[in-house]
């Protein structure tokens, strides 16, 4: 059996088919309606947050950055309002990404690709770029005509202006990105004085060029070819997910309605083509749910304008579920079931991970101790026969004030502790750590040979803050010669 | 070559014309910009070949218009690091060893530099952790042949031990057995007595016989109780640390033929700043006095 059935009547083409497909340029038409309004609103909020967030200030006291959102690579700190994260706490970021992913799953299973259609940066910046394009070159038909027209001074001027404006927005976007990694007002001043480091320049240029290329040139190709999300988001869909649908059962057979003629033989679709003319990815929703559809619902707005004009029921293209469409096609009642096992599982996961994150954040300690045992040499035999082990103690003081601690050790019966650089040995040591730093100390433990019963003795270092009594512990071993 | 290009009736797409056991492949072409990216990488590679060293030749390779070499890059980075360290190195040069040890910043700089210099120059004999081995002293412990103060360590580093330097640390233990000063039994008895100084002897009669021999031959340098003498580099014999082994045979061999270990003089091989850093580092290992 051949897997591909061929029509014997179809003559094979004379020439070889192309191996590379040219992009069919999309000229989305302007549209107005509730979904377009919503899209503008989301766009404004997203852009405002992106451009303005680095300028928010948050007082952390002298000597500390006062930027509310800051990732300080050089000092290895990340700031989020009242939270300060050290590099070893990057799991908070991981948790945030997991929350984002589960949130995306939940929203997708409920409302389809609203992330793609409204708030994805690719969508937001492409929309902004199209708005500028429309301002300068006119709407769909004018743009098609302009592209076909021969090059004139006017065409050159329009195209130059468009690309110049695009580049300005791209530069602002790249510029805003580096603000999250530097003190925004200082950086802005440095830019004014043309005194910017190579690193800042590189990343600003990188995000300038990606913004310009992706939003100006690549556009829907990013969603179709580059982005992995459209490829597997269908796994979150089911029959109860709200998606952009075409009511084929009442739309077909499509055709032009002549005035006065009873449209009995035809469906509600007047085949005006508005739905695919406004589509930012250039597809026809009447072909059914497809990979390229980003769920922006602009075709719903476009169709409803036409339906109102011709006096037919609205929402021929609608935000609806597959289950509803089938129910209504057979005369049933439409209903929406947001509460389903799938959404409940996503919501429960979201709650669990969110609660775990909050708990971890609430219980976050401002004190930590790490003990690195000397491995070379493992131990040292001293003149009197006693055994000495060396340890490097690292005390993480995540608070913004200097703190002093008492270091003790448990598990070594007749051991003595000596801080490197100090003459005398004692049972404990007093240590002081500067604010927001890691204090490193060398400590020697010494025990008489006779007191060591095993080759490796488990011990525990205990750290206690003098003022508050806050403690931290770290286990290690004391190694002696073979018995 | 594809021969049977046809149109698939299900999708309306053309096939590539290839067929494998009845399975045909639809032609779903790549976007054209994709191949432009490929061309761009080719153009990039041409530029790369011009700019950077690229093509090997019998006598070397093309150097590229930038004259870049990875080795030159490293040399530049080292020079930059040296320049950045200049201020600190000058401070180390000026300061006394005690002052360096007292200043936490200077000490940290000296320790870092000393650690690297130790790994490069000292580790082959003393081990990367300074734990030494048979014949090579452990620098972590509190037993020093020539003294464990900063000054003494610094002097040992500068002049070496039994090295070819005018001020080198010099001491030669006689080869009691080889040179016929003690006979075989006497060497054995002295060794047994030496072990008794740290309570390790097993033969009381030999200890008794060895005592007068020890007093006669060894006390001037090693002391009555085997306490050693750092002025002469004579090791302590009454402790638990043995450079060449603390068993009877090893001690007897030391008496018989002497050991006379050598350490090179580093003055002249390493600059003074490095030697000071090394002294600070070795002193910090745990046994500094």
XYZ file of C-alpha atoms in Angstrom:
772
model
C 0.000 0.000 0.000
C 1.400 3.388 -0.816
C 1.116 5.895 1.967
C 0.646 8.797 -0.380
C -2.172 8.404 -2.791
C -1.553 10.077 -6.054
C -4.078 11.197 -8.559
C -3.189 9.615 -11.839
C -4.666 12.559 -13.703
C -2.274 15.013 -12.070
C 0.652 15.498 -14.377
C 4.036 15.771 -12.645
C 5.464 19.274 -12.771
C 8.036 19.971 -15.436
C 10.532 21.729 -13.245
C 11.957 20.724 -9.890
C 10.228 22.181 -6.866
C 12.140 24.822 -4.882
C 13.953 23.667 -1.756
C 13.606 27.065 -0.113
C 10.321 28.877 0.288
C 10.199 32.638 -0.022
C 8.380 34.428 2.738
C 4.997 35.672 1.678
C 5.027 39.170 3.120
C 2.112 39.861 5.430
C 0.339 43.211 5.256
C -2.014 43.238 8.232
C -4.911 45.627 7.909
C -5.960 48.017 10.658
C -8.915 46.844 12.698
C -10.984 48.177 15.555
C -13.010 46.399 18.165
C -12.906 45.170 21.745
C -10.048 42.735 21.209
C -7.961 45.370 19.436
C -8.618 47.732 22.392
C -7.560 45.047 24.841
C -4.422 44.400 22.820
C -3.513 48.110 22.872
C -4.075 48.225 26.628
C -1.867 45.183 27.276
C 0.772 46.611 24.943
C 0.890 49.927 26.792
C 1.086 48.270 30.204
C 3.810 45.831 29.115
C 5.951 48.515 27.496
C 5.476 50.878 30.431
C 6.581 48.209 32.886
C 9.569 47.287 30.745
C 10.834 50.815 30.181
C 10.053 52.307 33.598
C 10.705 49.481 36.065
C 14.501 50.084 36.273
C 13.822 53.663 37.400
C 11.918 52.597 40.515
C 13.888 53.402 43.665
C 14.004 51.454 46.893
C 16.021 52.722 49.854
C 18.372 50.081 51.263
C 20.545 52.353 53.368
C 23.922 53.902 52.629
C 26.435 51.901 50.622
C 23.780 49.764 48.965
C 22.094 50.252 45.577
C 18.741 52.023 45.741
C 17.346 50.484 42.550
C 14.237 48.394 43.169
C 15.001 45.900 40.394
C 18.694 45.281 39.868
C 20.937 42.386 38.913
C 24.418 43.453 39.957
C 26.714 41.032 38.131
C 29.935 42.553 39.429
C 28.932 42.409 43.084
C 27.056 39.140 42.462
C 23.780 40.284 43.988
C 20.223 40.469 42.676
C 17.732 42.905 44.198
C 13.949 42.756 44.043
C 12.468 45.478 46.231
C 12.987 44.190 49.796
C 14.571 40.893 48.692
C 18.295 40.508 48.115
C 19.513 37.297 46.499
C 23.033 35.865 46.612
C 24.356 33.719 43.745
C 23.919 30.487 45.711
C 20.217 31.322 46.085
C 19.598 31.283 42.360
C 16.973 28.610 43.007
C 14.570 31.445 43.773
C 14.939 32.418 40.126
C 14.461 28.794 39.098
C 11.298 28.721 41.224
C 10.078 31.888 39.555
C 10.626 30.351 36.120
C 8.779 27.182 37.183
C 5.894 29.354 38.444
C 5.915 31.175 35.098
C 5.808 27.905 33.169
C 2.972 26.395 35.203
C 1.096 29.692 35.041
C 1.469 29.610 31.282
C 0.160 26.028 31.181
C -2.873 26.994 33.271
C -3.711 30.076 31.225
C -3.214 28.168 27.976
C -5.492 25.324 29.005
C -8.183 27.870 29.978
C -7.881 30.611 27.385
C -5.703 29.257 24.608
C -2.743 31.222 23.336
C -3.427 34.539 25.082
C 0.242 34.755 26.035
C 1.217 34.555 22.361
C -1.504 36.907 21.210
C -1.189 39.658 23.805
C 1.810 39.688 26.091
C 4.694 37.881 24.393
C 7.480 40.443 23.761
C 7.621 39.329 20.113
C 3.914 40.179 19.747
C 4.137 43.443 21.694
C 7.109 44.864 19.794
C 5.857 43.598 16.415
C 2.528 45.324 17.116
C 4.340 48.535 18.017
C 6.452 48.330 14.844
C 3.339 47.699 12.708
C 1.668 50.724 14.247
C 4.608 52.908 13.172
C 4.598 51.270 9.734
C 0.906 52.073 9.366
C 1.446 55.689 10.452
C 4.100 56.244 7.803
C 3.127 53.996 4.898
C -0.624 53.811 5.360
C -2.920 50.814 5.713
C -2.721 47.432 3.993
C -3.581 48.464 0.427
C -1.404 51.555 0.518
C 1.531 49.477 1.753
C 1.065 46.840 -0.935
C 0.931 49.590 -3.567
C 4.001 51.291 -2.098
C 6.023 48.080 -2.172
C 5.060 47.440 -5.788
C 5.672 51.029 -6.853
C 8.995 52.015 -8.407
C 11.518 53.738 -6.175
C 10.831 57.442 -5.897
C 12.064 60.107 -3.525
C 8.819 59.887 -1.576
C 9.042 56.101 -1.228
C 12.673 56.341 -0.176
C 11.819 59.020 2.393
C 8.967 56.954 3.854
C 11.034 53.784 4.081
C 13.991 55.633 5.604
C 11.781 57.313 8.182
C 10.154 53.998 9.077
C 13.450 52.208 9.608
C 14.895 55.155 11.484
C 11.967 55.127 13.912
C 12.224 51.357 14.258
C 15.917 51.710 15.095
C 15.178 54.384 17.692
C 12.691 52.085 19.411
C 15.171 49.187 19.134
C 17.910 51.297 20.721
C 15.564 52.328 23.540
C 14.693 48.673 24.064
C 18.334 47.592 24.161
C 19.117 50.576 26.358
C 16.359 49.682 28.820
C 17.637 46.109 29.032
C 21.062 47.123 30.368
C 19.347 49.388 32.928
C 18.296 46.242 34.809
C 21.985 45.360 35.253
C 23.296 48.823 36.130
C 22.165 51.751 38.205
C 19.744 53.375 35.755
C 20.314 57.103 36.516
C 24.108 56.660 36.619
C 24.077 54.747 33.355
C 21.823 57.340 31.709
C 24.309 60.045 32.768
C 27.220 57.954 31.439
C 25.418 57.556 28.118
C 24.987 61.340 27.935
C 28.722 61.757 28.536
C 29.542 59.021 25.989
C 31.325 57.151 28.744
C 29.968 53.610 28.524
C 31.798 50.344 29.137
C 32.267 47.819 26.350
C 30.059 45.262 28.093
C 27.127 47.651 28.369
C 27.609 48.711 24.768
C 27.711 45.100 23.591
C 24.475 44.081 25.298
C 22.686 47.291 24.345
C 23.740 46.732 20.713
C 22.759 43.063 20.874
C 19.226 43.790 22.068
C 18.923 46.736 19.726
C 19.702 44.514 16.743
C 17.489 41.618 17.885
C 14.569 43.998 18.492
C 15.001 45.597 15.064
C 15.421 42.290 13.226
C 12.762 40.283 15.050
C 10.048 42.937 15.288
C 10.815 44.707 12.011
C 11.782 41.912 9.652
C 11.222 38.419 11.064
C 7.833 39.039 12.745
C 5.482 36.037 12.383
C 8.394 33.856 11.247
C 9.687 33.930 14.821
C 6.420 32.332 15.989
C 6.186 29.896 13.092
C 9.775 28.760 12.752
C 11.838 29.782 15.766
C 9.646 29.546 18.838
C 9.229 26.092 20.398
C 6.100 27.074 22.341
C 3.593 26.871 19.431
C 4.929 23.384 18.694
C 3.949 21.923 22.027
C 1.304 24.264 23.394
C -1.316 22.034 21.790
C -0.544 19.562 24.579
C -2.328 21.941 26.998
C -5.368 22.233 24.781
C -8.483 20.148 25.113
C -12.071 20.372 23.887
C -12.902 22.896 26.628
C -10.098 25.345 25.897
C -11.142 28.741 24.589
C -9.594 29.281 21.169
C -10.265 31.415 18.139
C -12.739 29.363 16.117
C -14.686 29.702 12.911
C -18.262 28.455 12.960
C -17.985 26.496 9.773
C -21.384 24.870 10.366
C -23.177 28.169 9.760
C -20.528 29.955 7.686
C -20.269 27.463 4.858
C -20.781 27.404 1.960
C -19.243 30.868 1.876
C -19.968 33.346 -0.867
C -20.940 36.896 -1.763
C -24.473 37.790 -0.720
C -26.195 39.694 -3.480
C -28.670 42.366 -2.430
C -32.276 41.215 -2.344
C -31.280 37.669 -3.108
C -32.271 35.179 -0.483
C -29.061 33.743 0.868
C -30.607 30.392 1.426
C -28.125 28.477 -0.581
C -25.208 30.214 1.114
C -23.825 30.221 4.660
C -23.279 33.294 6.826
C -19.719 33.860 5.626
C -19.785 36.562 2.977
C -16.190 35.748 1.993
C -15.104 39.369 2.365
C -11.568 38.320 3.309
C -11.369 40.719 6.256
C -10.368 37.920 8.639
C -7.171 37.036 6.838
C -6.381 40.617 5.850
C -6.122 41.699 9.505
C -4.224 38.594 10.601
C -0.703 39.477 11.791
C 0.556 36.009 10.801
C -1.225 36.009 7.442
C -3.363 32.903 7.898
C -7.004 32.164 7.186
C -8.781 31.122 10.402
C -11.507 29.489 8.301
C -9.015 26.693 7.565
C -9.350 25.677 11.201
C -7.057 25.785 14.219
C -3.450 25.940 13.046
C 0.088 26.270 14.335
C 0.570 29.801 13.014
C -2.472 31.224 14.850
C -1.241 33.227 17.841
C -4.783 33.645 19.217
C -4.818 37.446 19.069
C -8.537 37.457 18.078
C -8.187 40.414 15.698
C -10.091 38.387 13.075
C -13.042 38.260 15.506
C -13.108 42.063 15.605
C -12.844 42.255 11.805
C -15.591 39.695 11.176
C -17.988 41.229 13.689
C -17.754 44.624 11.954
C -18.839 42.950 8.707
C -21.527 40.821 10.351
C -23.051 43.943 11.899
C -23.069 45.651 8.488
C -24.759 42.802 6.690
C -27.149 42.184 9.560
C -26.126 38.639 10.340
C -25.576 37.201 13.811
C -22.215 38.214 15.293
C -19.355 35.950 16.312
C -19.103 33.858 13.176
C -15.483 33.847 14.233
C -15.520 33.600 18.016
C -13.565 32.906 21.125
C -15.055 29.528 21.829
C -14.316 25.932 22.697
C -14.324 23.007 20.315
C -16.931 21.291 22.534
C -19.235 24.333 22.277
C -18.866 24.547 18.551
C -19.884 20.943 18.172
C -22.789 21.367 20.596
C -24.102 24.410 18.799
C -23.608 22.927 15.361
C -26.087 20.221 16.410
C -28.433 22.713 18.109
C -27.220 22.141 21.660
C -26.603 24.612 24.462
C -23.242 26.316 24.823
C -21.456 26.347 28.130
C -17.882 26.768 29.342
C -16.259 24.520 31.894
C -13.173 26.212 33.312
C -13.095 23.703 36.179
C -11.677 20.533 34.685
C -9.143 17.971 35.947
C -6.481 19.503 33.706
C -6.932 23.051 34.932
C -7.303 21.880 38.522
C -3.994 20.029 38.324
C -2.226 23.077 36.893
C -3.817 25.331 39.518
C -2.865 22.942 42.319
C 0.715 22.770 41.054
C 0.801 26.539 40.881
C -0.394 26.791 44.489
C 2.064 24.180 45.765
C 5.096 25.708 44.034
C 4.005 29.234 44.976
C 3.537 28.243 48.615
C 6.923 26.489 48.665
C 8.546 29.604 47.224
C 6.883 31.884 49.773
C 7.863 29.579 52.597
C 11.477 29.438 51.402
C 11.523 33.205 51.143
C 9.980 33.721 54.564
C 12.405 31.305 56.227
C 15.412 32.641 54.328
C 18.339 32.812 56.719
C 20.676 35.797 56.759
C 23.457 33.593 58.084
C 25.205 30.581 56.627
C 28.404 28.707 57.330
C 30.492 26.599 54.981
C 33.426 24.476 56.079
C 36.123 23.403 53.633
C 38.454 20.794 55.078
C 42.121 20.802 54.095
C 42.709 17.804 51.842
C 46.395 18.358 51.199
C 47.693 17.407 53.667
C 44.797 15.486 55.215
C 46.333 15.903 58.652
C 49.620 17.023 60.194
C 51.534 15.201 62.927
C 53.085 17.666 65.343
C 56.269 17.320 67.408
C 54.455 16.142 70.487
C 52.639 13.489 68.465
C 49.287 15.239 68.445
C 47.271 15.489 65.221
C 46.222 18.737 63.599
C 43.571 19.324 60.889
C 43.082 22.570 58.995
C 39.708 24.043 57.975
C 38.644 27.063 56.003
C 35.483 28.508 57.504
C 33.330 30.723 55.330
C 30.664 32.743 57.085
C 28.002 34.309 54.877
C 26.662 37.459 56.492
C 23.656 38.375 54.368
C 22.592 41.157 56.719
C 23.461 44.790 56.154
C 25.287 45.242 59.446
C 28.529 43.909 60.867
C 27.999 40.863 63.045
C 30.176 38.963 65.473
C 30.009 35.268 66.143
C 31.412 32.584 68.397
C 32.676 29.489 66.619
C 32.647 26.203 68.519
C 33.226 22.619 67.562
C 31.454 19.474 68.783
C 32.461 15.836 68.559
C 36.166 16.035 69.314
C 36.665 15.217 73.003
C 39.934 16.863 73.960
C 40.398 19.064 70.946
C 41.681 22.590 70.805
C 40.841 25.257 68.273
C 43.321 27.793 66.992
C 42.555 30.630 64.641
C 45.302 31.053 62.035
C 47.497 34.003 62.913
C 46.632 33.770 66.603
C 49.105 32.476 69.140
C 46.852 30.791 71.647
C 44.473 27.921 71.270
C 41.096 27.778 72.967
C 37.809 25.910 72.894
C 36.075 28.531 70.803
C 36.944 31.493 68.609
C 35.423 34.957 68.230
C 34.880 36.039 64.625
C 33.618 39.288 63.102
C 32.149 39.531 59.603
C 31.571 42.776 57.712
C 28.079 43.575 56.380
C 26.847 41.794 53.224
C 30.066 39.839 52.735
C 31.599 36.410 53.154
C 34.136 36.225 55.973
C 36.905 33.657 55.425
C 38.840 32.241 58.383
C 41.477 29.548 58.742
C 41.024 27.357 61.774
C 43.272 24.591 63.104
C 41.946 21.812 65.304
C 44.375 19.852 67.376
C 43.835 16.639 69.318
C 46.171 14.232 71.151
C 46.857 11.104 69.156
C 45.644 8.907 72.010
C 42.211 10.540 72.001
C 41.503 9.504 68.415
C 39.748 6.155 68.332
C 38.986 6.137 64.627
C 40.682 7.293 61.484
C 37.856 9.712 60.721
C 35.904 11.435 63.462
C 32.644 13.224 62.573
C 32.575 16.736 64.020
C 30.221 19.713 63.810
C 31.121 23.371 63.683
C 28.603 25.578 65.424
C 28.270 29.293 64.864
C 26.324 31.528 67.215
C 25.751 35.210 66.763
C 26.709 37.065 69.928
C 23.927 39.644 69.745
C 20.870 37.705 68.612
C 21.824 34.109 69.357
C 21.100 33.070 65.766
C 22.926 29.844 64.986
C 24.226 27.948 61.984
C 25.886 24.549 61.883
C 28.045 22.638 59.441
C 29.319 19.089 59.771
C 32.793 17.954 58.814
C 35.326 15.318 59.885
C 38.578 15.201 61.786
C 41.064 12.849 60.127
C 43.973 11.114 61.829
C 46.500 8.435 60.917
C 45.485 4.828 60.280
C 45.095 2.632 63.324
C 18.169 12.833 -8.743
C 14.521 12.979 -7.871
C 12.554 11.504 -10.693
C 8.961 11.031 -9.625
C 7.866 14.405 -8.327
C 4.159 14.292 -7.851
C 1.449 16.137 -6.020
C 0.136 14.564 -2.842
C -3.635 14.532 -3.013
C -4.145 14.758 0.774
C -2.109 17.868 1.455
C -1.787 19.304 -2.014
C 1.963 19.475 -1.473
C 4.546 18.239 -3.937
C 6.812 15.369 -2.993
C 10.587 15.557 -3.221
C 10.594 12.661 -5.668
C 12.505 10.378 -3.311
C 10.966 7.058 -2.436
C 12.020 4.519 0.155
C 10.066 1.266 0.149
C 6.926 3.085 -0.811
C 7.427 5.926 1.638
C 7.611 9.293 -0.052
C 8.678 12.586 1.414
C 6.672 15.781 1.148
C 8.618 18.823 0.043
C 8.167 21.324 2.863
C 10.773 23.910 1.943
C 12.884 25.839 4.445
C 12.265 29.565 4.644
C 14.626 31.452 2.355
C 16.010 33.650 5.110
C 17.377 30.467 6.601
C 19.716 29.966 3.666
C 20.697 33.634 3.856
C 21.901 32.970 7.391
C 23.965 30.108 5.970
C 25.479 32.420 3.351
C 26.181 34.966 6.049
C 28.221 32.412 8.001
C 30.258 31.691 4.863
C 31.013 35.377 4.418
C 31.853 35.587 8.106
C 34.295 32.685 7.751
C 36.093 34.423 4.878
C 36.549 37.501 7.045
C 37.727 35.305 9.865
C 40.397 33.689 7.674
C 41.657 37.130 6.656
C 41.662 38.597 10.138
C 42.884 35.692 12.245
C 45.638 33.068 11.888
C 44.020 30.349 9.792
C 45.892 28.378 7.147
C 48.805 26.128 8.162
C 51.885 26.105 5.995
C 55.210 24.217 6.059
C 56.980 26.981 7.926
C 54.111 28.106 10.112
C 50.751 29.577 9.261
C 49.095 32.722 7.954
C 49.149 35.367 10.659
C 46.021 37.336 9.829
C 45.870 41.100 9.458
C 45.333 41.650 13.204
C 48.524 39.717 14.005
C 46.621 37.977 16.765
C 48.088 35.008 18.609
C 46.659 33.310 21.667
C 50.131 33.311 23.228
C 50.497 37.035 22.617
C 47.110 37.508 24.219
C 48.235 35.658 27.346
C 51.464 37.692 27.459
C 49.414 40.867 27.248
C 47.128 39.700 30.046
C 50.093 38.779 32.225
C 51.683 42.155 31.576
C 48.387 43.849 32.462
C 48.149 41.788 35.654
C 51.750 42.700 36.546
C 50.982 46.349 35.999
C 47.864 46.069 38.145
C 49.919 44.373 40.869
C 52.699 46.969 40.604
C 51.468 49.063 43.512
C 51.167 46.035 45.777
C 54.493 44.572 44.751
C 56.161 47.894 45.535
C 54.550 47.851 48.980
C 55.762 44.297 49.606
C 59.260 45.303 48.549
C 59.293 48.208 51.014
C 57.686 46.499 53.969
C 59.363 44.196 56.463
C 58.073 40.653 56.781
C 56.479 41.441 60.162
C 54.694 44.472 58.714
C 53.329 42.420 55.834
C 52.026 39.809 58.247
C 50.297 42.506 60.307
C 48.527 44.230 57.398
C 45.540 42.069 56.333
C 45.486 43.444 52.770
C 49.217 43.048 52.199
C 49.094 39.622 53.802
C 46.246 38.510 51.524
C 48.207 39.676 48.477
C 51.373 37.948 49.711
C 49.518 34.717 50.441
C 47.946 34.630 46.982
C 51.271 35.300 45.261
C 53.110 32.932 47.584
C 50.659 30.142 46.884
C 51.230 30.384 43.124
C 55.011 30.669 43.501
C 54.983 27.682 45.858
C 53.086 25.556 43.326
C 55.524 26.560 40.577
C 58.804 26.187 42.464
C 58.451 24.300 45.748
C 55.752 21.715 45.111
C 58.023 19.255 43.217
C 59.839 18.417 46.481
C 57.594 19.665 49.278
C 54.284 18.650 47.667
C 51.449 20.908 46.539
C 50.133 21.137 50.088
C 53.616 21.488 51.605
C 53.289 18.093 53.278
C 56.730 17.005 52.058
C 57.824 13.390 52.046
C 60.768 11.253 52.976
C 63.795 13.582 52.902
C 61.651 16.648 52.153
C 60.414 18.399 55.289
C 56.708 18.831 55.967
C 56.181 22.603 56.087
C 52.830 22.347 57.884
C 54.141 21.028 61.188
C 55.823 22.777 64.082
C 59.203 21.104 63.645
C 61.831 23.211 61.882
C 65.421 22.256 61.105
C 66.596 25.849 60.611
C 63.850 27.749 62.433
C 60.225 28.589 61.724
C 60.079 32.344 62.237
C 59.367 34.567 59.220
C 63.003 35.716 59.136
C 64.403 32.199 59.397
C 62.112 30.826 56.685
C 63.008 33.786 54.469
C 66.739 33.139 55.026
C 66.368 29.427 54.209
C 64.534 30.362 51.022
C 67.164 32.887 50.012
C 70.280 30.868 50.688
C 69.122 27.267 50.575
C 70.529 24.344 52.506
C 73.971 22.965 51.547
C 73.534 24.897 48.297
C 76.076 26.711 46.174
C 75.631 30.067 47.871
C 78.138 31.828 50.087
C 75.653 32.209 52.937
C 73.928 28.897 52.532
C 72.821 26.955 55.579
C 75.631 24.489 56.078
C 76.057 21.589 58.432
C 77.513 18.187 57.805
C 76.753 15.294 60.077
C 79.657 12.845 60.115
C 79.172 9.539 58.363
C 79.829 7.503 61.520
C 79.554 4.084 59.922
C 80.895 4.714 56.473
C 83.936 6.559 57.741
C 84.653 3.893 60.359
C 84.077 6.094 63.443
C 81.610 3.586 64.867
C 81.405 -0.094 64.140
C 78.234 -1.923 63.147
C 77.186 -2.822 66.721
C 77.900 0.693 67.954
C 75.756 2.245 65.206
C 72.987 -0.137 66.199
C 73.308 0.783 69.883
C 73.313 4.535 69.214
C 70.220 4.155 67.033
C 68.476 2.266 69.817
C 69.387 5.018 72.274
C 68.065 7.712 69.890
C 64.752 5.847 69.711
C 64.626 5.764 73.512
C 64.610 9.585 73.546
C 61.047 9.499 72.260
C 60.170 6.354 74.186
C 60.248 4.010 71.218
C 63.156 1.697 72.080
C 62.583 -1.996 72.646
C 66.033 -3.156 73.721
C 67.071 -1.784 77.145
C 70.544 -3.366 77.015
C 71.343 -1.713 73.670
C 70.114 1.631 75.033
C 72.475 1.284 77.928
C 75.381 0.478 75.617
C 74.434 3.308 73.274
C 74.209 6.080 75.895
C 77.958 6.771 76.318
C 78.416 6.622 72.546
C 75.619 9.196 72.090
C 77.139 11.478 74.746
C 80.495 11.261 73.080
C 79.453 11.703 69.446
C 76.012 13.285 69.178
C 75.424 15.637 72.135
C 77.422 18.581 70.730
C 74.891 19.054 67.973
C 71.712 17.180 68.964
C 71.849 18.007 72.681
C 71.790 15.897 75.793
C 68.087 15.072 75.571
C 67.992 15.101 71.789
C 66.457 18.568 71.731
C 68.345 19.485 68.537
C 69.904 22.805 67.563
C 68.436 25.098 64.956
C 71.637 27.123 64.685
C 73.309 24.049 63.278
C 70.294 22.565 61.533
C 70.510 19.574 63.867
C 67.069 17.980 64.096
C 65.230 17.236 67.314
C 65.548 13.561 68.117
C 63.041 13.387 70.946
C 59.839 14.199 69.044
C 57.420 12.348 66.771
C 58.605 13.791 63.481
C 61.194 11.909 61.445
C 62.367 13.297 58.136
C 63.824 9.977 56.990
C 61.634 7.582 58.966
C 61.433 6.789 62.667
C 61.973 3.030 62.533
C 65.164 1.408 63.748
C 66.597 0.687 60.299
C 66.091 4.269 59.071
C 67.661 5.790 62.165
C 70.609 3.373 61.979
C 71.082 4.284 58.304
C 71.117 7.984 59.242
C 73.862 7.330 61.811
C 75.775 5.095 59.425
C 75.870 7.329 56.323
C 74.335 10.673 57.374
C 71.711 12.251 55.107
C 72.797 15.772 54.133
C 69.672 16.833 52.241
C 69.965 19.778 49.879
C 67.675 22.666 49.091
C 68.662 25.123 46.345
C 69.257 28.801 47.073
C 66.390 30.770 45.537
C 67.954 34.200 45.798
C 68.854 35.097 42.235
C 66.333 32.647 40.794
C 63.250 34.380 42.185
C 62.906 38.093 42.827
C 62.819 39.407 46.362
C 59.065 40.156 46.308
C 58.323 36.537 45.410
C 60.675 35.275 48.138
C 58.922 37.457 50.715
C 55.547 36.197 49.525
C 56.804 32.618 49.777
C 58.072 33.195 53.314
C 54.690 34.596 54.347
C 52.870 31.701 52.664
C 55.023 28.930 54.180
C 54.773 30.600 57.572
C 50.962 30.572 57.250
C 50.696 26.846 56.544
C 50.268 26.121 60.233
C 53.740 25.714 61.721
C 55.001 29.299 61.558
C 56.601 30.541 64.769
